[in-house]
Coordinates of C-alpha atoms and ligand atoms in Angstrom, one line a residue:
X1 CA -150.2 58.6 -163.8
X2 CA -146.6 60.3 -163.1
X3 CA -145.4 62.8 -165.5
X4 CA -141.6 63.0 -166.4
X5 CA -139.3 65.6 -168.6
X6 CA -137.6 62.6 -170.6
X7 CA -140.0 59.9 -170.6
X8 CA -143.3 59.8 -172.1
X9 CA -146.4 57.3 -170.9
X10 CA -149.1 56.4 -172.4
X11 CA -151.8 53.7 -171.1
X12 CA -154.5 52.4 -173.3
X13 CA -155.8 48.6 -173.2
X14 CA -154.1 47.8 -170.1
X15 CA -150.8 48.6 -171.8
X16 CA -148.3 51.1 -170.6
X17 CA -146.1 52.7 -173.1
X18 CA -142.7 53.8 -171.5
X19 CA -141.1 56.2 -174.2
X20 CA -137.6 57.4 -174.0
X21 CA -137.8 61.0 -175.1
X22 CA -134.2 62.2 -176.0
X23 CA -134.4 62.1 -179.7
X24 CA -131.5 64.7 -180.4
X25 CA -129.0 62.5 -178.4
X26 CA -130.6 59.1 -179.9
X27 CA -131.9 58.9 -176.4
X28 CA -128.7 58.8 -174.7
X29 CA -129.0 57.9 -171.0
X30 CA -128.3 61.0 -168.7
X31 CA -129.0 60.9 -165.1
X32 CA -132.6 62.3 -165.5
X33 CA -133.3 60.1 -168.0
X34 CA -132.0 57.1 -166.5
X35 CA -133.7 58.2 -162.9
X36 CA -136.8 58.7 -164.9
X37 CA -137.0 55.3 -166.4
X38 CA -136.1 53.6 -163.1
X39 CA -139.2 55.5 -161.7
X40 CA -141.7 54.4 -164.6
X41 CA -140.4 50.9 -164.2
X42 CA -140.5 50.7 -160.3
X43 CA -143.9 52.7 -159.9
X44 CA -146.2 53.0 -162.9
X45 CA -145.2 49.9 -164.4
X46 CA -146.7 48.2 -161.1
X47 CA -150.1 50.0 -161.1
X48 CA -153.0 47.8 -161.0
X49 CA -154.3 47.7 -164.7
X50 CA -151.2 47.5 -166.1
X51 CA -150.8 44.3 -167.7
X52 CA -148.0 44.8 -170.3
X53 CA -145.4 47.2 -170.9
X54 CA -143.6 48.6 -174.0
X55 CA -140.6 50.6 -173.9
X56 CA -140.2 52.3 -176.9
X57 CA -138.2 55.5 -178.2
X58 CA -139.0 58.9 -179.8
X59 CA -136.7 59.9 -183.0
X60 CA -134.5 57.8 -185.4
X61 CA -132.4 55.8 -182.6
X62 CA -133.7 53.5 -179.6
X63 CA -131.1 54.6 -177.6
X64 CA -126.8 55.2 -177.6
X65 CA -126.2 54.0 -174.5
X66 CA -124.8 56.1 -171.2
X67 CA -124.8 60.2 -172.2
X68 CA -120.7 60.2 -173.0
X69 CA -121.3 64.1 -172.4
X70 CA -123.0 63.6 -169.1
X71 CA -120.2 62.7 -166.9
X72 CA -120.1 66.0 -165.3
X73 CA -123.6 66.4 -164.6
X74 CA -123.4 63.5 -162.1
X75 CA -121.0 65.2 -160.2
X76 CA -118.3 63.2 -158.7
X77 CA -120.0 59.9 -159.7
X78 CA -118.1 56.9 -159.9
X79 CA -119.4 53.8 -162.2
X80 CA -120.1 52.0 -159.6
X81 CA -122.6 54.5 -158.1
X82 CA -123.9 55.1 -161.9
X83 CA -124.8 51.5 -162.2
X84 CA -125.6 50.6 -158.7
X85 CA -127.7 53.4 -158.2
X86 CA -129.5 53.5 -161.8
X87 CA -128.8 50.8 -164.2
X88 CA -128.9 48.0 -161.7
X89 CA -132.3 48.6 -160.1
X90 CA -133.9 49.4 -163.7
X91 CA -132.9 46.2 -165.3
X92 CA -133.8 44.5 -162.1
X93 CA -137.1 46.5 -162.1
X94 CA -137.7 45.3 -165.7
X95 CA -136.9 41.4 -165.0
X96 CA -138.8 41.2 -161.9
X97 CA -141.9 43.0 -163.2
X98 CA -144.7 39.9 -163.1
X99 CA -146.0 41.4 -166.3
X100 CA -144.2 40.9 -170.0
X101 CA -142.1 44.0 -171.0
X102 CA -142.0 44.3 -175.3
X103 CA -139.2 46.5 -176.4
X104 CA -139.9 48.4 -180.3
X105 CA -136.4 49.3 -181.2
X106 CA -135.8 51.2 -184.2
X107 CA -132.1 52.6 -185.2
X108 CA -129.7 52.0 -183.1
X109 CA -129.4 50.4 -179.5
X110 CA -125.9 50.9 -178.4
X111 CA -124.2 50.1 -175.2
X112 CA -126.3 50.4 -172.4
X113 CA -129.2 51.2 -174.6
X114 CA -128.4 47.3 -176.3
X115 CA -128.5 46.1 -172.1
X116 CA -132.0 48.0 -172.0
X117 CA -133.6 46.5 -175.0
X118 CA -132.2 43.0 -174.0
X119 CA -133.8 43.2 -170.2
X120 CA -137.3 43.3 -172.2
X121 CA -138.8 40.0 -172.4
X122 CA -139.9 40.2 -176.5
X123 CA -138.0 42.3 -178.8
X124 CA -139.8 43.8 -181.9
X125 CA -137.4 45.5 -184.3
X126 CA -137.9 48.0 -187.0
X127 CA -136.0 47.2 -190.3
X128 CA -133.5 49.7 -189.3
X129 CA -132.7 48.7 -186.1
X130 CA -129.1 47.9 -185.2
X131 CA -127.4 46.4 -181.9
X132 CA -123.9 47.4 -181.1
X133 CA -122.2 46.0 -177.8
X134 CA -120.3 49.8 -178.0
X135 CA -118.6 49.3 -174.5
X136 CA -115.5 47.9 -175.9
X137 CA -115.2 50.5 -178.7
X138 CA -114.5 52.6 -175.5
X139 CA -112.6 50.8 -173.1
X140 CA -115.4 49.4 -171.1
X141 CA -116.6 46.2 -170.5
X142 CA -120.5 44.7 -170.9
X143 CA -122.7 46.3 -168.2
X144 CA -126.0 47.0 -167.3
X145 CA -127.1 43.5 -167.5
X146 CA -125.3 42.6 -171.1
X147 CA -122.7 40.0 -170.0
X148 CA -126.0 38.5 -168.4
X149 CA -128.3 38.7 -171.1
X150 CA -126.4 38.2 -174.2
X151 CA -125.0 35.0 -173.8
X152 CA -128.2 33.5 -173.0
X153 CA -129.8 34.6 -176.1
X154 CA -127.2 34.0 -178.4
X155 CA -124.6 31.8 -176.8
X156 CA -121.2 32.2 -175.5
X157 CA -119.3 32.5 -178.9
X158 CA -121.1 34.9 -180.6
X159 CA -121.6 36.8 -177.4
X160 CA -117.9 36.8 -177.0
X161 CA -117.7 38.4 -180.5
X162 CA -120.3 41.0 -180.5
X163 CA -118.7 41.9 -177.1
X164 CA -115.5 42.2 -178.7
X165 CA -115.6 43.3 -181.9
X166 CA -118.8 45.8 -181.6
X167 CA -119.8 45.4 -185.0
X168 CA -123.2 46.6 -185.7
X169 CA -125.7 43.8 -186.1
X170 CA -128.5 44.2 -188.2
X171 CA -132.2 43.8 -187.5
X172 CA -132.4 40.4 -190.3
X173 CA -128.9 39.5 -188.2
X174 CA -130.7 39.7 -184.8
X175 CA -133.5 38.0 -185.5
X176 CA -131.8 34.9 -186.9
X177 CA -129.6 35.2 -183.9
X178 CA -132.2 35.0 -181.3
X179 CA -132.2 38.7 -180.5
X180 CA -135.4 39.6 -182.3
X181 CA -139.2 38.2 -182.2
X182 CA -140.2 39.9 -185.1
X183 CA -138.7 42.4 -187.6
X184 CA -141.1 45.1 -189.6
X185 CA -141.0 48.1 -191.5
X186 CA -140.1 51.2 -189.8
X187 CA -143.3 53.0 -190.6
X188 CA -145.3 49.8 -188.9
X189 CA -143.2 49.9 -185.8
X190 CA -145.7 51.8 -183.5
X191 CA -148.4 49.8 -184.4
X192 CA -147.2 46.6 -184.4
X193 CA -145.7 47.0 -181.3
X194 CA -149.2 48.0 -180.0
X195 CA -151.0 45.2 -181.6
X196 CA -148.6 42.7 -180.2
X197 CA -148.7 44.2 -176.8
X198 CA -153.0 44.4 -176.7
X199 CA -152.7 40.6 -178.0
X200 CA -150.7 40.0 -174.8
X201 CA -152.6 42.3 -172.7
X202 CA -155.7 39.9 -173.8
X203 CA -154.0 36.9 -172.1
X204 CA -154.4 35.6 -168.6
X205 CA -152.2 38.3 -166.7
X206 CA -151.4 36.4 -163.6
X207 CA -150.5 33.2 -165.8
X208 CA -148.5 35.2 -167.9
X209 CA -146.5 36.9 -164.9
X210 CA -145.6 33.4 -163.3
X211 CA -145.0 32.2 -166.9
X212 CA -141.9 35.1 -167.2
X213 CA -140.9 33.7 -163.9
X214 CA -140.8 30.0 -164.7
X215 CA -138.7 30.7 -168.0
X216 CA -136.3 32.8 -166.4
X217 CA -135.5 30.3 -163.6
X218 CA -135.8 27.3 -166.0
X219 CA -132.6 28.7 -167.1
X220 CA -131.0 28.6 -163.7
X221 CA -131.9 25.7 -162.2
X222 CA -131.2 21.8 -162.3
X223 CA -134.0 20.1 -164.0
X224 CA -135.0 18.5 -160.5
X225 CA -135.4 21.9 -158.8
X226 CA -136.9 23.8 -162.4
X227 CA -139.7 20.6 -162.2
X228 CA -140.6 21.4 -158.6
X229 CA -140.5 25.4 -159.4
X230 CA -143.0 25.0 -162.2
X231 CA -145.2 22.6 -159.8
X232 CA -145.4 25.6 -157.1
X233 CA -146.4 28.0 -160.0
X234 CA -148.8 25.8 -161.3
X235 CA -150.3 25.1 -158.0
X236 CA -150.8 29.1 -158.0
X237 CA -152.7 29.5 -161.3
X238 CA -154.6 26.5 -161.1
X239 CA -156.1 27.9 -158.2
X240 CA -157.1 31.2 -160.1
X241 CA -160.1 33.1 -161.7
X242 CA -158.1 33.1 -164.9
X243 CA -158.0 28.9 -165.2
X244 CA -161.7 28.7 -164.1
X245 CA -162.4 30.9 -166.8
X246 CA -159.9 29.3 -169.4
X247 CA -161.4 25.9 -168.5
X248 CA -164.7 27.1 -168.6
X249 CA -164.4 28.7 -172.1
X250 CA -162.8 25.8 -173.5
X251 CA -165.9 23.7 -172.5
X252 CA -168.4 26.4 -174.0
X253 CA -166.5 26.4 -177.6
X254 CA -165.8 30.3 -177.0
X255 CA -162.9 32.7 -176.4
X256 CA -161.9 33.3 -173.0
X257 CA -162.4 36.5 -171.3
X258 CA -159.3 37.4 -169.1
X259 CA -159.6 40.9 -168.6
X260 CA -161.3 41.9 -165.6
X261 CA -164.9 43.1 -166.3
X262 CA -165.9 43.8 -163.0
X263 CA -163.8 43.8 -159.7
X264 CA -164.8 39.9 -159.2
X265 CA -163.8 38.8 -162.7
X266 CA -160.3 37.2 -163.7
X267 CA -157.6 39.7 -163.7
Ligands
LIG301 O1 -122.0 55.3 -165.8 C1 -121.6 54.8 -166.8 O2 -121.3 56.0 -167.4 C2 -121.4 53.4 -167.2 C3 -122.3 53.0 -168.3 C4 -121.8 52.6 -169.5 C5 -122.8 52.2 -170.7 C6 -122.7 52.4 -171.7 O3 -123.8 52.6 -172.5 S1 -121.2 52.6 -172.5 C7 -121.6 53.1 -174.3 C8 -121.9 54.3 -174.5 N1 -122.0 54.7 -176.0 C9 -121.7 54.6 -177.0 O4 -120.5 54.7 -176.7 C10 -122.1 55.1 -178.3 C11 -121.8 56.7 -178.5 N2 -122.5 56.6 -179.9 C12 -122.0 56.5 -180.9 O5 -121.0 55.5 -181.4 C13 -122.8 56.7 -182.1 O6 -123.4 58.2 -181.9 C14 -123.9 56.0 -182.8 C15 -123.2 54.5 -183.3 C16 -124.7 55.3 -181.3 C17 -124.8 56.5 -183.8 O7 -124.0 57.0 -184.6 P1 -124.9 58.2 -185.5 O8 -123.7 58.5 -186.9 O9 -125.8 57.5 -186.1 O10 -125.3 59.2 -185.0 P2 -124.4 60.5 -184.4 O11 -124.4 61.6 -185.2 O12 -123.3 60.0 -184.0 O13 -125.2 61.0 -183.0 C18 -126.3 61.8 -183.2 C19 -126.4 62.9 -182.1 O14 -125.9 62.1 -180.8 C20 -124.9 63.4 -181.9 O15 -125.0 64.8 -181.5 P3 -124.6 66.1 -182.0 O16 -122.9 65.9 -182.1 O17 -125.7 65.9 -183.5 O18 -125.0 67.2 -181.3 C21 -124.2 62.8 -181.2 O19 -123.1 63.2 -180.2 C22 -125.4 62.7 -180.0 N3 -125.2 61.2 -179.2 C23 -125.0 59.7 -179.5 N4 -124.4 58.9 -178.8 C24 -124.4 59.5 -177.9 C25 -124.6 61.1 -178.1 N5 -124.5 62.0 -176.9 C26 -124.0 61.7 -175.6 N6 -123.7 60.0 -175.6 C27 -124.0 59.2 -176.6 N7 -123.5 57.8 -175.7

């Protein structure tokens, strides 16, 4: 497994945890953290054996967005270079990963930090979590996928308000708006997140990867094309060892085992 300076990796039971580790600045994204996150999602997250990815963060905050002190460290960068060189590949790697990505969020997720959390497929929040679409506070516009994800999750009017007023959204409000799957006590976040990810990792990995694609495309396509897209994916899923195991387990009245037991098992 690769080793990084600002990202910690842990892999267990098919779950890869990618942990941002600049707690002293609330995991603000300097060029090194952006590069390491991008590499971890493009490389480590795609390794065989990884069934679920957990994005987490060290310290009291999830991520304060772009490191506002790092502009010089990036040399003569433009916004376009920063976004196209780092943020876009990272967000695309998360959304295109054929595995579930879960974010565990405590404290603030601001600016591009909020974008990162929204690019995960599901979000577990600690009670301390706060989303702040901080871009407008410093005269910027939403980026790193926020303008794409936020209206899809909460609807256009609410997204407008969040992006324009940049007020903090607390964990309970986030849940009622559809930004959070679960909310738990701060001290339970790590164990809840791992338990949630392990449940996903016990599932049919191939089918869950296709499910992610189906739901993403379902938002984009007209009905007829969405139905055809589903049918194509079902042809694939229906030819898998997972389907054989799922139906066999149903007939034998037992829980299916989707984790590969050996090279020939479902996986
Ligand atoms: O490439 C590009 O530039 C384009 C991409 C842009 C995308 C974006 O993300 S734009 C939005 C950037 N982020 C922000 O504007 C948020 C800035 N931070 C804050 O407003 C506040 O820090 C928070 C609301 C997030 C948290 O407030 P609080 O009171 O809980 O903590 P704090 O004391 O402000 O921060 C703790 C430390 O983290 C502090 O360091 P210090 O003074 O103790 O040495 C603070 O400076 C540092 N920190 C927080 N956010 C950032 C940061 N350092 C660098 N960059 C930050 N974004």
